[in-house]
XYZ file of C-alpha atoms in Angstrom:
187
model
C -32.236 -100.159 -2.318
C -29.637 -97.730 -0.699
C -26.549 -96.829 -2.728
C -23.272 -97.843 -1.028
C -21.072 -95.133 0.313
C -23.814 -92.712 1.274
C -24.439 -91.661 -2.268
C -28.208 -91.790 -1.657
C -27.992 -88.569 0.523
C -29.820 -85.439 -0.612
C -27.744 -83.333 -3.038
C -27.055 -79.799 -1.962
C -28.170 -77.754 -4.963
C -26.538 -74.404 -3.818
C -23.596 -73.671 -5.953
C -20.748 -71.468 -4.874
C -18.922 -69.908 -7.757
C -15.285 -69.196 -7.466
C -14.605 -65.622 -8.518
C -11.822 -63.142 -8.375
C -12.164 -60.588 -5.548
C -11.894 -56.972 -6.351
C -9.124 -54.858 -4.853
C -11.399 -53.330 -2.257
C -11.758 -56.785 -0.632
C -8.114 -56.889 0.245
C -7.200 -56.035 3.849
C -3.699 -54.704 4.528
C -2.223 -56.574 7.541
C 0.474 -53.923 7.963
C 2.884 -56.690 8.930
C 6.516 -56.111 8.137
C 9.091 -58.880 8.209
C 12.716 -58.365 9.330
C 13.804 -58.387 5.625
C 15.146 -55.649 3.408
C 16.464 -55.552 -0.121
C 19.636 -53.915 -1.358
C 19.246 -53.487 -5.117
C 22.716 -52.683 -6.535
C 23.062 -51.341 -10.060
C 19.637 -52.520 -11.247
C 19.153 -50.068 -14.088
C 15.828 -51.165 -15.637
C 13.137 -49.118 -13.966
C 10.565 -51.915 -14.545
C 12.606 -54.203 -12.333
C 12.758 -51.610 -9.574
C 9.060 -51.121 -9.901
C 8.560 -54.842 -9.537
C 10.702 -54.862 -6.392
C 8.535 -52.059 -4.890
C 5.364 -54.092 -5.675
C 6.975 -57.295 -4.124
C 8.025 -55.330 -1.081
C 4.475 -54.089 -0.548
C 2.941 -57.513 -1.169
C 5.227 -59.473 1.144
C 5.869 -56.971 3.985
C 9.516 -56.202 3.315
C 10.740 -53.421 5.474
C 12.986 -51.294 3.218
C 14.440 -51.106 -0.244
C 17.980 -49.722 -0.537
C 18.670 -48.506 -4.056
C 22.445 -48.676 -4.632
C 24.834 -47.430 -7.259
C 23.197 -46.958 -10.732
C 19.843 -48.375 -9.720
C 16.800 -46.613 -11.130
C 15.086 -44.499 -8.485
C 11.763 -42.805 -8.027
C 10.254 -40.557 -9.214
C 10.106 -42.394 -12.504
C 7.041 -43.075 -14.607
C 8.154 -46.680 -15.400
C 8.712 -47.428 -11.747
C 5.330 -45.938 -10.843
C 3.538 -47.948 -13.568
C 5.118 -51.268 -12.696
C 4.928 -50.768 -8.994
C 1.259 -49.680 -9.175
C 2.268 -46.603 -7.106
C 3.680 -48.712 -4.172
C 6.863 -46.678 -4.252
C 4.705 -44.149 -2.360
C 4.168 -46.515 0.560
C 7.298 -48.693 0.708
C 10.262 -47.272 2.627
C 13.316 -46.799 0.384
C 16.490 -44.845 0.247
C 19.064 -44.174 -2.496
C 22.815 -44.655 -1.925
C 25.667 -43.910 -4.286
C 28.014 -46.691 -2.874
C 26.371 -50.019 -2.240
C 29.588 -51.442 -0.632
C 29.692 -48.718 1.960
C 25.923 -49.191 2.541
C 26.478 -52.905 2.991
C 29.142 -52.306 5.642
C 26.857 -49.871 7.463
C 23.984 -52.468 7.411
C 26.367 -55.129 8.852
C 27.419 -52.722 11.567
C 23.679 -52.555 12.503
C 23.798 -56.375 12.736
C 21.861 -57.098 9.585
C 22.830 -60.389 7.976
C 23.713 -59.815 4.369
C 22.361 -62.525 2.043
C 23.617 -62.303 -1.507
C 21.316 -63.916 -4.087
C 23.918 -65.233 -6.535
C 25.152 -68.573 -7.818
C 28.690 -68.665 -6.448
C 31.311 -71.186 -5.267
C 29.922 -70.987 -1.696
C 26.261 -70.356 -2.285
C 23.622 -72.551 -0.617
C 20.365 -73.489 -2.223
C 17.462 -71.477 -0.744
C 15.996 -74.836 0.419
C 19.178 -75.966 2.231
C 18.378 -76.537 5.979
C 21.804 -74.942 6.725
C 20.459 -71.659 5.355
C 17.405 -71.755 7.553
C 19.571 -72.289 10.597
C 21.796 -69.367 9.778
C 18.845 -66.862 9.304
C 16.592 -67.923 12.155
C 15.854 -65.036 14.413
C 18.012 -62.575 12.388
C 17.223 -59.405 10.543
C 18.281 -59.835 6.873
C 19.133 -57.728 3.844
C 18.867 -59.612 0.496
C 21.506 -58.271 -1.814
C 20.518 -58.241 -5.568
C 22.915 -57.419 -8.373
C 22.756 -55.948 -11.840
C 20.619 -57.517 -14.580
C 23.783 -58.166 -16.654
C 26.545 -58.975 -14.176
C 24.896 -60.084 -11.011
C 26.120 -59.262 -7.466
C 29.507 -57.367 -7.692
C 32.485 -59.119 -6.246
C 32.946 -56.638 -3.367
C 29.394 -57.311 -2.161
C 29.784 -61.079 -2.604
C 32.898 -60.941 -0.367
C 31.067 -58.864 2.282
C 27.966 -61.101 2.273
C 27.501 -63.333 5.334
C 25.776 -65.960 3.197
C 25.263 -66.384 -0.501
C 22.184 -68.303 -1.708
C 20.881 -69.422 -5.107
C 17.728 -70.699 -6.651
C 18.409 -74.231 -8.187
C 17.979 -73.902 -11.870
C 16.661 -76.846 -13.886
C 16.981 -75.536 -17.450
C 19.782 -74.528 -19.803
C 19.999 -70.995 -18.611
C 21.809 -70.285 -15.266
C 19.965 -67.063 -14.400
C 16.531 -65.474 -14.392
C 15.074 -62.014 -14.282
C 16.260 -60.182 -11.098
C 12.744 -59.215 -9.939
C 11.506 -62.784 -10.513
C 14.385 -64.231 -8.559
C 13.850 -61.770 -5.787
C 10.207 -62.719 -5.517
C 11.091 -66.421 -5.112
C 13.926 -65.697 -2.650
C 11.869 -63.278 -0.483
C 8.897 -65.636 -0.310
C 11.208 -68.555 0.663
C 13.125 -66.422 3.256
C 9.869 -65.174 4.887
C 8.684 -68.787 5.251
C 11.925 -69.577 7.124
C 11.940 -66.578 9.519
């Protein structure tokens, strides 16, 4: 008697095992998105290293290291970045506010990642409308004080990651990863 639902079909005995690929299996697409990062006063070298690794992984064009941000060459940056600081474009700038003005003069849209009185959630459709077809620079602030007020005032848009827990902030590199991934999906 046949089993209902086609269960009497022959069983395929070949088994495919899910396994992790080694690094040599990865193919670099070389794709860069119209997105840069301005890291202002991010002093922990491990966070800067994580930003380099993020930029390499997601195809971010440039990292601008402003103010007191840690800067290569630095063994902690190299270790955390897995040496991606050698392949990701970056530059160091003493004054992040002047840099931000120069980027705006080049028609880059400054997007501050900070919970503020006027910030939009990353998922807000109004944010997607504002960034469509634009070249962006995501502004990140210090681990302790966030985006400085002068940069917040200059920003064309402020965005935040909706937080569900008791804390109102997260690690800057973690927040940057979430924001960059979300932004790239909207470009």
